[in-house]
Every structure is written in C-alpha cells, then in structure tokens.
PDB file of C-alpha atoms in Angstrom:
ATOM      1  CA  MET A   1      16.430  17.190  50.912  1.00 48.00           C
ATOM      2  CA  GLU A   2      20.081  16.378  49.415  1.00 50.00           C
ATOM      3  CA  LYS A   3      18.671  16.698  46.201  1.00 50.00           C
ATOM      4  CA  SER A   4      17.336  19.407  47.057  1.00 49.00           C
ATOM      5  CA  ARG A   5      20.184  21.376  48.675  1.00 52.00           C
ATOM      6  CA  LEU A   6      21.857  20.760  44.785  1.00 57.00           C
ATOM      7  CA  ASN A   7      18.724  22.233  43.271  1.00 71.00           C
ATOM      8  CA  PHE A   8      18.436  25.150  45.064  1.00 71.00           C
ATOM      9  CA  SER A   9      22.275  25.896  45.035  1.00 72.00           C
ATOM     10  CA  GLN A  10      22.216  25.680  40.860  1.00 76.00           C
ATOM     11  CA  LEU A  11      19.282  27.760  41.477  1.00 74.00           C
ATOM     12  CA  LYS A  12      21.249  30.520  43.193  1.00 78.00           C
ATOM     13  CA  HIS A  13      23.971  29.769  41.026  1.00 77.00           C
ATOM     14  CA  ILE A  14      21.497  30.223  38.079  1.00 82.00           C
ATOM     15  CA  ALA A  15      20.413  33.954  39.943  1.00 78.00           C
ATOM     16  CA  GLY A  16      24.475  35.233  40.489  1.00 78.00           C
ATOM     17  CA  THR A  17      24.569  34.719  37.132  1.00 83.00           C
ATOM     18  CA  ILE A  18      21.611  36.314  35.270  1.00 85.00           C
ATOM     19  CA  MET A  19      21.967  39.070  37.874  1.00 80.00           C
ATOM     20  CA  LEU A  20      25.760  39.997  36.747  1.00 78.00           C
ATOM     21  CA  ALA A  21      24.771  39.135  33.033  1.00 76.00           C
ATOM     22  CA  SER A  22      21.680  42.263  33.302  1.00 76.00           C
ATOM     23  CA  SER A  23      24.136  44.515  35.099  1.00 75.00           C
ATOM     24  CA  LEU A  24      27.491  43.559  31.878  1.00 71.00           C
ATOM     25  CA  VAL A  25      24.265  44.505  30.270  1.00 67.00           C
ATOM     26  CA  PHE A  26      23.906  47.843  30.993  1.00 67.00           C
ATOM     27  CA  LEU A  27      27.382  48.322  31.703  1.00 65.00           C
ATOM     28  CA  GLN A  28      27.536  47.515  28.179  1.00 63.00           C
ATOM     29  CA  ALA A  29      23.932  48.878  26.400  1.00 60.00           C
ATOM     30  CA  CYS A  30      25.621  53.002  26.833  1.00 56.00           C
ATOM     31  CA  ASN A  31      28.960  52.062  25.456  1.00 56.00           C
ATOM     32  CA  SER A  32      29.611  50.192  21.495  1.00 52.00           C
ATOM     33  CA  ASP A  33      32.466  49.042  19.984  1.00 54.00           C
ATOM     34  CA  GLY A  34      30.882  50.224  16.126  1.00 54.00           C
ATOM     35  CA  LYS A  35      29.988  45.464  15.679  1.00 56.00           C
ATOM     36  CA  LYS A  36      26.705  45.276  14.454  1.00 54.00           C
ATOM     37  CA  GLU A  37      25.831  43.337  17.445  1.00 58.00           C
ATOM     38  CA  SER A  38      26.000  45.678  21.155  1.00 65.00           C
ATOM     39  CA  ARG A  39      28.470  43.836  23.534  1.00 67.00           C
ATOM     40  CA  THR A  40      25.595  43.355  25.890  1.00 69.00           C
ATOM     41  CA  GLU A  41      24.019  40.751  22.709  1.00 72.00           C
ATOM     42  CA  ASP A  42      27.072  38.456  23.305  1.00 69.00           C
ATOM     43  CA  ALA A  43      27.258  39.163  27.319  1.00 70.00           C
ATOM     44  CA  LEU A  44      23.766  37.650  27.215  1.00 69.00           C
ATOM     45  CA  GLU A  45      24.151  35.017  24.661  1.00 74.00           C
ATOM     46  CA  LYS A  46      27.190  33.912  26.519  1.00 74.00           C
ATOM     47  CA  THR A  47      24.701  33.791  30.183  1.00 78.00           C
ATOM     48  CA  GLY A  48      22.505  31.192  28.175  1.00 72.00           C
ATOM     49  CA  ASP A  49      25.182  29.550  27.268  1.00 76.00           C
ATOM     50  CA  ALA A  50      26.320  29.161  30.491  1.00 75.00           C
ATOM     51  CA  ILE A  51      22.677  28.764  31.963  1.00 81.00           C
ATOM     52  CA  SER A  52      22.204  25.794  29.460  1.00 77.00           C
ATOM     53  CA  ALA A  53      25.749  24.173  30.515  1.00 75.00           C
ATOM     54  CA  ASP A  54      25.056  24.130  34.184  1.00 76.00           C
ATOM     55  CA  ALA A  55      21.305  23.058  33.507  1.00 78.00           C
ATOM     56  CA  LYS A  56      22.510  20.239  31.403  1.00 79.00           C
ATOM     57  CA  ASP A  57      25.029  19.140  34.225  1.00 80.00           C
ATOM     58  CA  ALA A  58      22.631  19.314  36.845  1.00 78.00           C
ATOM     59  CA  THR A  59      20.119  16.987  35.253  1.00 83.00           C
ATOM     60  CA  GLU A  60      22.810  14.064  33.372  1.00 83.00           C
ATOM     61  CA  ASP A  61      24.599  14.511  37.865  1.00 81.00           C
ATOM     62  CA  ALA A  62      20.292  14.162  38.400  1.00 80.00           C
ATOM     63  CA  LYS A  63      19.589  11.377  36.352  1.00 83.00           C
ATOM     64  CA  ALA A  64      22.947   8.962  37.230  1.00 84.00           C
ATOM     65  CA  ASP A  65      21.497   9.443  41.204  1.00 83.00           C
ATOM     66  CA  MET A  66      18.352   8.331  40.109  1.00 85.00           C
ATOM     67  CA  LYS A  67      19.790   5.511  37.915  1.00 84.00           C
ATOM     68  CA  GLU A  68      21.890   4.504  40.929  1.00 85.00           C
ATOM     69  CA  ALA A  69      18.816   4.654  43.484  1.00 82.00           C
ATOM     70  CA  GLY A  70      16.994   2.949  41.642  1.00 83.00           C
ATOM     71  CA  GLU A  71      19.600  -0.216  40.898  1.00 84.00           C
ATOM     72  CA  GLU A  72      20.247  -0.291  44.884  1.00 84.00           C
ATOM     73  CA  ALA A  73      16.344  -0.559  45.530  1.00 82.00           C
ATOM     74  CA  GLU A  74      16.664  -3.370  42.721  1.00 83.00           C
ATOM     75  CA  MET A  75      18.389  -4.644  44.516  1.00 85.00           C
ATOM     76  CA  LYS A  76      17.049  -4.573  48.279  1.00 82.00           C
ATOM     77  CA  LYS A  77      14.226  -6.118  46.861  1.00 79.00           C
ATOM     78  CA  ASP A  78      16.216  -9.117  45.491  1.00 79.00           C
ATOM     79  CA  GLU A  79      17.603 -10.154  48.825  1.00 83.00           C
ATOM     80  CA  ALA A  80      14.420  -9.484  50.627  1.00 77.00           C
ATOM     81  CA  VAL A  81      12.024 -12.062  48.286  1.00 78.00           C
ATOM     82  CA  ALA A  82      15.379 -14.503  48.192  1.00 82.00           C
ATOM     83  CA  ASP A  83      15.206 -13.796  51.978  1.00 83.00           C
ATOM     84  CA  PHE A  84      11.077 -14.147  52.224  1.00 80.00           C
ATOM     85  CA  LYS A  85      11.308 -17.667  49.905  1.00 85.00           C
ATOM     86  CA  ARG A  86      13.820 -18.911  52.453  1.00 87.00           C
ATOM     87  CA  GLU A  87      12.241 -18.563  54.889  1.00 84.00           C
ATOM     88  CA  ARG A  88       9.012 -19.398  54.117  1.00 84.00           C
ATOM     89  CA  ASP A  89      10.561 -23.004  52.635  1.00 86.00           C
ATOM     90  CA  GLU A  90      12.483 -23.227  56.107  1.00 87.00           C
ATOM     91  CA  ALA A  91       9.063 -23.350  57.886  1.00 82.00           C
ATOM     92  CA  VAL A  92       7.553 -25.593  55.383  1.00 85.00           C
ATOM     93  CA  ALA A  93       9.804 -27.845  55.570  1.00 89.00           C
ATOM     94  CA  LYS A  94       9.509 -27.112  59.943  1.00 88.00           C
ATOM     95  CA  MET A  95       5.598 -27.505  58.866  1.00 85.00           C
ATOM     96  CA  ASN A  96       5.801 -30.541  57.100  1.00 90.00           C
ATOM     97  CA  GLU A  97       8.238 -32.427  59.796  1.00 91.00           C
ATOM     98  CA  GLN A  98       5.334 -31.465  62.851  1.00 88.00           C
ATOM     99  CA  LYS A  99       3.235 -33.285  60.107  1.00 89.00           C
ATOM    100  CA  ASP A 100       5.360 -35.842  60.207  1.00 91.00           C
ATOM    101  CA  LYS A 101       5.934 -36.828  64.053  1.00 89.00           C
ATOM    102  CA  LEU A 102       1.610 -35.751  64.831  1.00 87.00           C
ATOM    103  CA  ASP A 103       1.071 -38.242  61.988  1.00 90.00           C
ATOM    104  CA  ALA A 104       3.072 -41.322  64.071  1.00 91.00           C
ATOM    105  CA  LYS A 105       2.028 -40.046  67.030  1.00 89.00           C
ATOM    106  CA  ILE A 106      -1.532 -40.220  65.704  1.00 87.00           C
ATOM    107  CA  GLU A 107      -0.940 -43.982  64.476  1.00 90.00           C
ATOM    108  CA  LYS A 108       0.724 -44.901  67.675  1.00 88.00           C
ATOM    109  CA  MET A 109      -2.554 -43.683  69.717  1.00 86.00           C
ATOM    110  CA  LYS A 110      -4.492 -45.404  67.856  1.00 85.00           C
ATOM    111  CA  ALA A 111      -2.688 -48.899  67.919  1.00 86.00           C
ATOM    112  CA  ASP A 112      -2.226 -48.219  71.693  1.00 84.00           C
ATOM    113  CA  MET A 113      -6.243 -48.011  71.503  1.00 83.00           C
ATOM    114  CA  LYS A 114      -7.030 -51.605  70.581  1.00 83.00           C
ATOM    115  CA  GLN A 115      -5.472 -52.245  73.978  1.00 85.00           C
ATOM    116  CA  GLU A 116      -6.985 -50.438  76.237  1.00 81.00           C
ATOM    117  CA  SER A 117      -9.807 -50.936  78.651  1.00 82.00           C
ATOM    118  CA  ALA A 118     -13.222 -49.020  77.483  1.00 79.00           C
ATOM    119  CA  GLU A 119     -12.840 -45.856  79.559  1.00 81.00           C
ATOM    120  CA  ALA A 120      -9.403 -45.551  79.258  1.00 80.00           C
ATOM    121  CA  LYS A 121     -10.625 -45.302  75.086  1.00 81.00           C
ATOM    122  CA  ALA A 122     -12.788 -43.282  75.715  1.00 81.00           C
ATOM    123  CA  LYS A 123     -10.158 -40.610  76.919  1.00 83.00           C
ATOM    124  CA  SER A 124      -7.618 -41.374  74.342  1.00 82.00           C
ATOM    125  CA  LYS A 125     -10.337 -41.112  71.384  1.00 85.00           C
ATOM    126  CA  GLU A 126     -11.146 -38.026  72.296  1.00 86.00           C
ATOM    127  CA  GLN A 127      -7.096 -36.518  72.884  1.00 87.00           C
ATOM    128  CA  LEU A 128      -7.377 -38.582  68.974  1.00 85.00           C
ATOM    129  CA  ALA A 129      -9.955 -36.526  68.018  1.00 89.00           C
ATOM    130  CA  LYS A 130      -8.093 -33.320  69.332  1.00 88.00           C
ATOM    131  CA  LEU A 131      -5.064 -34.914  67.474  1.00 87.00           C
ATOM    132  CA  GLU A 132      -6.582 -35.418  64.312  1.00 89.00           C
ATOM    133  CA  ASP A 133      -8.456 -31.920  64.349  1.00 89.00           C
ATOM    134  CA  GLU A 134      -4.238 -30.185  64.862  1.00 87.00           C
ATOM    135  CA  ARG A 135      -3.608 -32.187  62.271  1.00 88.00           C
ATOM    136  CA  LYS A 136      -5.977 -30.999  59.525  1.00 90.00           C
ATOM    137  CA  GLU A 137      -4.757 -27.825  60.989  1.00 87.00           C
ATOM    138  CA  LEU A 138      -1.316 -28.464  60.266  1.00 83.00           C
ATOM    139  CA  GLY A 139      -1.891 -29.395  57.143  1.00 88.00           C
ATOM    140  CA  ARG A 140      -4.276 -26.399  55.084  1.00 87.00           C
ATOM    141  CA  ASP A 141      -1.239 -24.452  56.959  1.00 82.00           C
ATOM    142  CA  ILE A 142       0.735 -25.575  54.871  1.00 83.00           C
ATOM    143  CA  ASP A 143      -0.995 -25.106  51.453  1.00 85.00           C
ATOM    144  CA  LYS A 144      -0.904 -21.589  52.296  1.00 82.00           C
ATOM    145  CA  ALA A 145       2.523 -21.674  53.487  1.00 81.00           C
ATOM    146  CA  LYS A 146       3.280 -22.645  50.238  1.00 83.00           C
ATOM    147  CA  ASN A 147       1.441 -20.563  48.727  1.00 83.00           C
ATOM    148  CA  ALA A 148       1.949 -17.622  50.730  1.00 80.00           C
ATOM    149  CA  THR A 149       2.991 -13.641  48.485  1.00 81.00           C
ATOM    150  CA  GLU A 150       6.106 -11.692  50.518  1.00 77.00           C
ATOM    151  CA  ASP A 151       2.858  -9.707  51.873  1.00 75.00           C
ATOM    152  CA  ALA A 152       1.210 -12.248  53.415  1.00 76.00           C
ATOM    153  CA  TRP A 153       3.800 -13.640  54.662  1.00 72.00           C
ATOM    154  CA  LYS A 154       4.165 -11.328  57.738  1.00 72.00           C
ATOM    155  CA  ASP A 155       0.792 -12.590  58.928  1.00 73.00           C
ATOM    156  CA  ILE A 156       1.163 -15.849  58.488  1.00 73.00           C
ATOM    157  CA  LYS A 157       4.010 -16.375  60.246  1.00 69.00           C
ATOM    158  CA  VAL A 158       2.207 -15.031  63.530  1.00 72.00           C
ATOM    159  CA  GLY A 159      -0.756 -17.361  62.841  1.00 69.00           C
ATOM    160  CA  PHE A 160       1.710 -20.345  61.661  1.00 63.00           C
ATOM    161  CA  LYS A 161       3.894 -19.968  65.867  1.00 65.00           C
ATOM    162  CA  GLN A 162       0.400 -19.602  67.854  1.00 66.00           C
ATOM    163  CA  ALA A 163      -0.652 -23.240  65.705  1.00 61.00           C
ATOM    164  CA  GLY A 164       3.180 -24.644  66.558  1.00 60.00           C
ATOM    165  CA  ARG A 165       2.135 -23.781  69.782  1.00 60.00           C
ATOM    166  CA  ASN A 166      -0.673 -25.897  70.382  1.00 58.00           C
ATOM    167  CA  ILE A 167       0.726 -28.851  68.583  1.00 54.00           C
ATOM    168  CA  GLY A 168       3.167 -29.366  71.036  1.00 56.00           C
ATOM    169  CA  ASP A 169       0.070 -28.438  74.083  1.00 59.00           C
ATOM    170  CA  ALA A 170      -1.649 -31.784  72.699  1.00 54.00           C
ATOM    171  CA  PHE A 171       1.677 -33.539  71.632  1.00 50.00           C
ATOM    172  CA  ASP A 172       1.738 -33.423  75.222  1.00 58.00           C
ATOM    173  CA  LYS A 173      -1.325 -33.967  76.551  1.00 57.00           C
ATOM    174  CA  ALA A 174      -1.224 -37.029  74.490  1.00 49.00           C
ATOM    175  CA  GLY A 175       2.099 -38.242  75.934  1.00 50.00           C
ATOM    176  CA  ASP A 176       1.119 -37.817  79.160  1.00 56.00           C
ATOM    177  CA  LYS A 177      -1.903 -40.257  78.214  1.00 50.00           C
ATOM    178  CA  LEU A 178       0.685 -42.498  76.002  1.00 47.00           C
ATOM    179  CA  ASP A 179       3.168 -42.785  79.106  1.00 50.00           C
ATOM    180  CA  LYS A 180      -0.346 -42.946  82.073  1.00 52.00           C
ATOM    181  CA  ASN A 181      -1.338 -45.854  80.202  1.00 47.00           C
TER     182      ASN A 181
END
C-alpha cells in the first residue's frame, strides 16, 4: 500500500513537471533570442533530464526496499525452519521416552502373566495385545515425525496428541490391572 502511494506521489511530481515544462514551451515559443536552439527545446531537455533523474532515484529506492524485504523474509523463514526442527526433535524424543516406558510396561505385564490364574491371564492377554498395538502405532508415529516436512508437521502434531492420550489411557488401564493382581 505504501509503495502505491510512493508511486502515486512520483506520478504527481512527474505530471506537475510536465505541465510546467509545457507552459514554459508555450511561453518560450513566442520569444526567440537568436539562438539556433529555442528556449522551448532547452526547457524540454531540462525537464526530460529531471524526470529521468527522478525515475532513476525512485527505481533505486524501490530496489533497496525490495532487497530489505527479501532479507527480512529470508530471516523469518530461517527462524521458522529452526523452530520446526527443534519442535520436531523434542516431540520425537518425548515419543521415544513413551516408547521406552511402554516397552517396560509390556515386559512387566508379560512377566506378571506367568504367575496369574487362567482367567486373569486371558484378561491380561487382551490388555497386552492392546499395549502391543499401541507400541506398533507409536513406532510408526515416530518414523512419521522423524521424516515430517515443515508443511506436514502441523497435521502430524494433532495426530500425535491424540495418540499420546490413547497411550496414556492404555497405561492407566494396564496399571490398574497390575495393581489388582
């Protein structure tokens, strides 16, 4: 928007200069001082030079503004990429911690099942199967996270949050089951 005003301002300046030059042309056309070149031609030449200089200045200013805007955009992009990578790496680390806890819980449940009654083993097997499914899903999620692009990361985060709640629920249920036995 500001560049449009700048261009409009320059256009007004150029139009004013042209109008001034035109009026000088008409005034000078009537007078002659004996030169081979008329005053009108001199005025037009000076006006043309002034317009060229103004246009050149405006072009240089616009180029400098565009370069500055490009540099700022590049810095913002670099910051966003760094933030994305940091966030992704943190999420992968947390998921690996969850995976390790889940693996330990599965191993403990397997060991405890050896001492359970047949009825308790059947219930524990169901719970164990759920935990193992969660473990497989978490492994797939970790792979997705490691390979996620910045654009896909936002969508993946939502899925990870839901998966994290599901795993937490599975841990709670498994813990309750182990506490009862």
